[in-house]
DNA sequence: GCTTAAATATGACTCTGGTCATTTATGACC
DNA sequence: GGTCATAAATGACCAGAGTCATATTTAAGC
């Protein structure tokens, strides 16, 4: 790696680290780009050579977090247990991870939507969890297919539709939980809903 | 109503109308508060006497829209048809309404979240659809109770849990649809999911 | 109608995210 | 080591959201 590359990488990392620390300390809104750059020992303009906007930083935080979660999930997936159980554990596992830093999770979760909206400013090469399948949904889908194979899930179920529905449930529960200040049990909430989906509501 | 009250009401309405027109014409981001106030014939500071932030306007737009939707829903609810059918029609009805101005819907839908997050700046007296039940969920709940009564829905189903699950599904479908540029059928998407919930996925 | 207090309007000002023409550092080639 | 092209850093600058001390308008009491 050339000197240039090395320095670049270094600066990027420094911006990242400094930002993380400041955000954690004073929150996203209360941290200015000036502060970040001053703390990182660079000029203001330099920041924008690395990240198109201040909010874009969140995007990279999210990416980092998602990578971590992805690994968590992959581990969980390969266990040996009934599909439904693995599903529930998967949700809880991920939620527990988010729970570790609720404030940041909120930020990433809710701000991320705006990033998607404010198109044109999205860092390139990005996947947009939510529309086109996305990793999480795909993982749910293959889990469900497994369930269909071994008879835990009805043959007639379209695994993709079911996966999306599960994702909807997960997403909604997570959102509600992130909104709430009073902490209610995420796992109770989601398990009731997943149970319902398994059993069906129709007579 | 005193002269003061009348003027106040007038100004508020003018800000509202002018904003709506400008947002529609050039989009939310591309409309400045300066433009709004100039067009409305008031000073910049005055704007902030009426609305705490520019984004707060969206909140009131949303409220207005929600009131409209609420009426739509109430009408739909009182029809005579199987619960499931009414449910589906309800979703489609609301989605069709949103479809009329997809851009605005996106804005309200996604920006609203931020408003909730950036607490302290939320106009007082606001309900936050999403956490504590909310009108939509309550409506779904009573619809489901009706279904339990007349045997369309299993006795053992907790109507509130089911209502929240339906809301999750609705929300997710709506979100996906609002994200997508390529227009796929919202009704197809949601009906597949609702079907699934009725039937259940478990063997 | 005059006086006074409170509500409301005002716009100069501040603060911060983001831009861009200019300067500086790097590396390739001789 | 000198020259040149290109990548990267810089900070003065701009635009727009939001603030606030001050000015104006209203309403009430006399």
XYZ file of C-alpha atoms (C1' of nucleotides) in Angstrom:
466
model
C 0.000 0.000 0.000
C 1.388 3.357 -1.042
C 1.997 6.210 1.363
C -0.986 7.957 -0.089
C -3.286 5.014 0.457
C -2.018 4.577 3.940
C -2.581 8.185 4.900
C -5.999 8.132 3.358
C -6.976 5.071 5.281
C -5.605 6.624 8.421
C -7.550 9.837 8.007
C -10.741 7.985 7.256
C -10.341 5.880 10.328
C -9.542 8.894 12.461
C -12.654 10.706 11.300
C -14.641 7.610 12.019
C -13.271 7.089 15.496
C -13.453 10.703 16.529
C -17.033 10.908 15.288
C -18.039 7.792 17.132
C -16.609 9.137 20.348
C -18.207 12.545 19.969
C -21.580 11.161 18.952
C -21.562 8.902 21.917
C -20.563 11.741 24.206
C -22.858 14.512 22.995
C -25.213 12.970 20.501
C -25.371 13.288 16.756
C -27.174 16.608 16.499
C -25.012 18.306 19.095
C -21.786 17.379 17.395
C -20.655 19.739 14.651
C -18.479 18.870 11.709
C -16.133 21.588 12.906
C -15.647 19.777 16.156
C -15.005 16.516 14.414
C -12.438 17.980 12.064
C -10.735 19.960 14.798
C -10.510 16.908 16.980
C -9.265 14.849 14.061
C -6.669 17.468 13.126
C -7.903 18.095 9.610
C -9.539 20.963 7.779
C -13.256 21.088 7.401
C -13.168 20.552 3.672
C -11.239 17.370 4.144
C -14.117 15.821 6.009
C -16.249 16.195 2.937
C -13.619 14.560 0.802
C -14.238 11.448 2.816
C -17.941 11.583 3.591
C -20.425 13.337 1.344
C -22.489 14.604 4.272
C -22.446 14.462 8.028
C -25.327 12.051 7.935
C -23.463 9.763 5.587
C -21.338 8.819 8.555
C -24.368 7.139 10.022
C -24.627 5.089 6.927
C -21.142 3.716 7.451
C -21.830 3.108 11.103
C -24.835 1.173 10.036
C -22.875 -0.820 7.526
C -20.376 -1.744 10.167
C -23.122 -2.758 12.543
C -24.879 -4.737 9.874
C -21.769 -6.668 9.126
C -21.549 -7.609 12.759
C -25.187 -8.604 12.842
C -24.771 -10.578 9.651
C -22.118 -12.677 11.325
C -24.274 -13.138 14.383
C -27.065 -14.344 12.173
C -24.969 -16.713 10.160
C -23.835 -18.373 13.357
C -27.359 -18.640 14.665
C -28.665 -20.046 11.406
C -26.423 -23.047 11.382
C -27.565 -24.355 14.758
C -29.646 -27.458 15.062
C -33.112 -26.694 16.346
C -36.693 -26.383 15.078
C -37.019 -23.623 12.520
C -39.493 -21.666 14.612
C -37.188 -21.707 17.578
C -34.211 -20.642 15.540
C -36.299 -17.862 14.090
C -37.246 -16.527 17.476
C -33.734 -16.800 18.765
C -32.507 -14.994 15.709
C -34.797 -12.060 16.328
C -33.952 -11.858 19.974
C -30.274 -12.121 19.282
C -30.317 -9.245 16.862
C -32.504 -7.150 19.113
C -30.198 -7.766 22.028
C -27.392 -6.456 19.945
C -29.314 -3.288 19.160
C -30.199 -2.971 22.798
C -26.559 -2.484 23.734
C -26.671 1.037 22.422
C -30.287 2.005 22.083
C -29.508 5.616 21.299
C -27.238 4.763 18.402
C -29.653 2.136 17.183
C -32.415 4.684 17.091
C -30.244 7.044 15.183
C -29.197 4.472 12.638
C -32.630 2.997 12.312
C -34.533 6.195 11.804
C -31.967 8.368 10.113
C -31.111 5.688 7.648
C -34.527 6.033 6.082
C -33.851 9.624 5.360
C -30.589 8.780 3.728
C -32.378 6.482 1.400
C -34.904 9.162 0.663
C -32.430 11.934 0.050
C -31.240 10.068 -2.971
C -28.255 11.294 -4.876
C -26.333 11.654 -1.681
C -26.227 7.980 -0.943
C -22.721 6.590 -0.882
C -22.434 4.315 -3.852
C -22.218 0.572 -3.630
C -24.856 0.460 -0.980
C -27.466 -2.143 -0.388
C -30.817 -0.902 0.771
C -32.255 -3.288 3.262
C -35.967 -2.962 2.896
C -36.624 -2.964 -0.807
C -34.976 -5.558 -2.921
C -34.741 -8.615 -0.693
C -31.744 -7.775 1.461
C -29.655 -10.115 3.437
C -31.950 -10.508 6.390
C -34.958 -11.459 4.308
C -32.917 -13.886 2.247
C -31.708 -15.549 5.373
C -35.237 -15.856 6.695
C -36.261 -17.265 3.363
C -33.757 -20.070 3.376
C -34.610 -20.855 6.967
C -38.226 -21.183 5.935
C -37.355 -23.343 2.975
C -35.604 -25.628 5.367
C -38.772 -25.688 7.437
C -40.816 -26.596 4.405
C -38.417 -29.397 3.605
C -38.604 -30.981 7.020
C -42.332 -30.514 7.408
C -42.415 -27.816 10.030
C -43.977 -25.460 7.534
C -46.779 -26.066 5.104
C -45.825 -26.958 1.545
C -48.125 -24.345 0.064
C -46.387 -21.473 1.788
C -44.371 -19.202 -0.477
C -41.155 -18.852 1.504
C -40.395 -15.408 0.134
C -43.783 -14.027 1.092
C -43.454 -15.603 4.509
C -39.952 -14.227 4.916
C -41.137 -10.742 4.075
C -44.000 -11.085 6.492
C -41.643 -12.152 9.229
C -39.427 -9.249 8.391
C -42.414 -6.949 8.632
C -43.202 -8.291 12.071
C -39.632 -8.026 13.200
C -39.258 -4.547 11.831
C -42.425 -3.326 13.457
C -41.601 -4.774 16.825
C -38.129 -3.331 16.687
C -39.463 0.047 15.746
C -42.001 0.065 18.504
C -39.389 -0.978 20.959
C -36.923 1.660 19.824
C -39.604 4.294 20.135
C -40.648 3.311 23.582
C -38.928 4.805 26.567
C -40.578 2.563 29.061
C -38.880 -0.677 28.322
C -41.241 -3.459 27.588
C -40.063 -6.857 26.525
C -39.148 -7.020 22.898
C -39.013 -10.781 22.907
C -42.478 -11.182 24.393
C -43.880 -8.809 21.867
C -42.346 -10.473 18.865
C -42.883 -14.020 19.994
C -46.602 -13.423 20.345
C -46.715 -12.177 16.796
C -44.611 -14.980 15.368
C -46.777 -17.506 17.174
C -49.772 -15.945 15.582
C -48.267 -16.156 12.134
C -47.451 -19.824 12.627
C -50.910 -20.717 13.855
C -52.846 -18.361 11.617
C -55.740 -16.254 12.713
C -58.452 -17.700 10.467
C -60.924 -20.231 11.793
C -63.329 35.589 17.933
C -61.201 38.621 18.640
C -59.350 40.491 15.945
C -56.130 38.987 17.246
C -57.413 35.467 17.037
C -58.723 36.050 13.582
C -55.449 37.442 12.284
C -53.547 34.644 13.891
C -55.723 32.043 12.286
C -55.401 33.812 9.002
C -51.635 33.938 9.126
C -51.380 30.314 10.125
C -53.594 29.291 7.265
C -51.674 31.423 4.829
C -48.368 29.881 5.861
C -49.921 26.495 5.494
C -51.384 27.103 2.062
C -48.325 28.818 0.677
C -46.108 26.028 1.953
C -48.310 23.367 0.462
C -48.203 25.053 -2.903
C -44.453 25.579 -2.837
C -43.698 22.073 -1.616
C -45.833 20.660 -4.344
C -44.172 22.847 -6.916
C -40.520 22.516 -5.975
C -40.330 19.900 -3.281
C -39.710 20.212 0.432
C -35.930 20.512 0.386
C -35.883 23.042 -2.419
C -38.282 25.371 -0.698
C -36.727 27.783 1.779
C -38.406 29.370 4.736
C -37.489 32.719 3.221
C -39.508 31.904 0.164
C -42.445 30.808 2.204
C -42.466 33.921 4.327
C -41.935 36.220 1.369
C -44.768 34.590 -0.492
C -46.958 34.746 2.585
C -46.112 38.376 3.184
C -44.663 37.939 6.650
C -41.226 38.264 8.214
C -39.068 35.233 8.676
C -39.300 35.331 12.442
C -43.057 35.175 12.240
C -42.902 31.796 10.615
C -41.178 30.433 13.679
C -43.833 31.925 15.920
C -46.257 29.555 14.256
C -44.171 26.496 13.550
C -41.173 25.502 15.651
C -39.217 24.229 12.655
C -39.641 23.924 8.935
C -40.099 20.219 9.334
C -42.844 20.720 11.865
C -44.997 21.783 8.967
C -44.875 18.219 7.740
C -46.269 17.125 11.010
C -49.342 19.253 10.508
C -49.684 18.087 6.953
C -49.619 14.591 8.266
C -52.239 15.332 10.859
C -54.492 16.740 8.227
C -53.968 13.746 6.015
C -54.543 11.378 8.872
C -57.833 12.979 9.649
C -58.883 12.423 6.086
C -57.758 8.823 6.198
C -59.509 8.317 9.500
C -62.776 9.298 7.891
C -62.116 7.013 4.952
C -61.515 4.175 7.340
C -64.574 4.799 9.437
C -66.704 4.641 6.334
C -65.067 1.452 5.171
C -65.413 -0.191 8.564
C -69.155 0.081 8.714
C -69.768 -1.825 5.481
C -71.235 -5.263 5.485
C -68.765 -7.870 4.288
C -66.526 -10.605 5.662
C -63.914 -9.230 8.017
C -61.029 -10.362 5.889
C -62.433 -8.693 2.856
C -63.076 -5.466 4.686
C -59.552 -5.602 6.009
C -58.040 -5.909 2.597
C -60.252 -3.209 1.183
C -59.280 -0.998 4.061
C -55.594 -1.374 3.313
C -56.027 -0.818 -0.366
C -58.233 2.180 0.220
C -55.691 3.863 2.408
C -52.836 2.987 0.091
C -54.724 4.388 -2.868
C -55.071 7.587 -0.977
C -51.349 7.741 -0.368
C -50.760 6.912 -3.974
C -52.386 10.134 -5.078
C -49.312 12.044 -4.036
C -46.507 9.567 -3.634
C -43.882 12.242 -3.165
C -45.710 13.899 -0.309
C -46.529 10.543 1.208
C -42.894 9.592 1.215
C -42.006 12.827 2.857
C -44.612 12.528 5.553
C -43.964 8.886 6.126
C -40.225 9.058 6.455
C -39.710 12.514 7.841
C -42.292 11.986 10.491
C -40.071 9.448 12.137
C -37.368 11.998 12.519
C -39.742 14.427 14.098
C -40.593 11.878 16.696
C -36.941 11.221 17.287
C -35.890 14.843 17.553
C -37.955 15.096 20.671
C -38.426 18.418 22.316
C -39.316 19.953 19.024
C -42.499 18.001 18.624
C -45.563 20.189 18.564
C -47.492 19.460 21.690
C -50.731 17.570 21.805
C -49.554 15.088 19.269
C -50.416 11.450 18.980
C -47.648 9.174 17.783
C -49.063 6.539 15.551
C -46.821 3.573 15.953
C -46.253 3.267 19.660
C -49.238 3.423 21.916
C -52.031 1.779 19.990
C -53.053 4.574 17.679
C -56.259 4.922 15.815
C -55.449 2.571 12.991
C -54.521 -0.303 15.250
C -57.585 0.224 17.401
C -59.752 0.110 14.354
C -58.147 -3.100 13.189
C -58.630 -4.472 16.661
C -62.355 -3.897 16.747
C -62.678 -5.289 13.257
C -60.948 -8.433 14.461
C -63.135 -8.650 17.536
C -66.093 -8.601 15.246
C -64.505 -11.432 13.307
C -64.044 -13.432 16.485
C -67.656 -12.878 17.386
C -69.022 -14.134 14.109
C -66.604 -17.013 13.829
C -64.397 -15.821 11.021
C -61.482 -15.676 13.391
C -60.329 -18.178 15.978
C -61.489 -17.605 19.547
C -57.985 -18.008 20.922
C -56.585 -15.105 18.929
C -55.690 -12.034 20.952
C -57.232 -9.307 18.830
C -54.715 -6.707 19.912
C -51.742 -8.860 18.990
C -53.364 -9.690 15.689
C -54.148 -6.053 15.041
C -50.559 -5.079 15.673
C -49.364 -7.835 13.395
C -51.650 -6.648 10.656
C -50.407 -3.167 11.197
C -46.845 -4.424 10.907
C -47.672 -6.070 7.612
C -49.458 -3.029 6.322
C -46.687 -0.730 7.413
C -44.004 -2.838 5.834
C -45.795 -3.176 2.551
C -46.478 0.514 2.450
C -42.883 1.305 3.202
C -41.578 -1.009 0.537
C -43.990 0.419 -1.919
C -43.093 4.004 -1.083
C -39.431 3.166 -1.495
C -39.819 1.517 -4.830
C -39.632 3.536 -7.976
C -40.700 0.748 -10.225
C -44.321 0.474 -9.323
C -45.321 -2.942 -8.304
C -48.788 -3.727 -7.031
C -49.268 -2.766 -3.445
C -52.501 -4.697 -3.188
C -50.990 -7.916 -4.497
C -48.152 -7.631 -2.082
C -50.252 -7.027 0.974
C -52.978 -9.472 0.100
C -50.448 -12.297 -0.130
C -49.224 -11.465 3.325
C -52.657 -11.101 4.865
C -53.667 -14.415 3.327
C -50.654 -15.970 4.922
C -51.527 -14.574 8.312
C -55.050 -15.907 8.060
C -53.973 -19.365 7.044
C -50.863 -19.575 9.183
C -47.570 -20.940 8.027
C -47.205 -23.797 10.481
C -48.023 -27.352 9.422
C -59.203 58.863 23.979
C -55.184 57.760 26.913
C -52.191 54.532 29.271
C -50.291 50.364 29.952
C -49.330 45.415 29.633
C -49.246 41.638 26.902
C -49.262 39.458 22.454
C -47.284 39.439 18.071
C -44.231 40.828 14.204
C -39.777 41.945 12.635
C -35.216 41.349 10.456
C -30.368 41.564 11.670
C -27.736 38.068 13.438
C -25.745 33.483 14.550
C -24.677 28.914 13.770
C -23.624 25.034 10.946
C -23.606 22.072 6.871
C -21.740 22.057 2.617
C -18.906 24.155 -1.706
C -15.030 25.375 -4.393
C -11.056 27.796 -6.171
C -6.567 27.541 -4.599
C -2.586 25.424 -2.472
C 0.127 21.523 -1.103
C 1.709 16.673 -1.099
C 2.602 12.534 -3.691
C 4.388 9.612 -7.103
C 5.865 8.609 -11.956
C 9.160 9.499 -15.243
C 13.360 11.222 -16.839
C 17.178 15.440 -7.714
C 14.201 17.990 -10.959
C 9.720 18.258 -13.574
C 5.169 17.432 -14.219
C 0.438 15.532 -13.547
C -2.714 14.183 -10.425
C -4.669 13.356 -5.814
C -5.757 15.377 -1.670
C -6.003 19.228 1.846
C -7.380 23.686 2.896
C -10.221 27.443 4.691
C -12.707 31.464 3.000
C -17.096 31.500 1.579
C -22.176 30.714 0.914
C -26.904 29.403 1.924
C -30.491 28.365 4.766
C -32.491 27.202 9.427
C -33.401 29.077 13.591
C -32.783 33.030 17.540
C -33.650 37.126 19.940
C -33.697 41.942 21.269
C -36.539 45.414 19.646
C -40.629 47.531 17.547
C -45.415 47.364 16.611
C -50.123 46.092 17.353
C -53.965 44.813 20.165
C -56.995 44.815 24.167
C -58.339 46.205 28.624
C -58.911 49.495 32.340
C -59.577 54.084 33.345
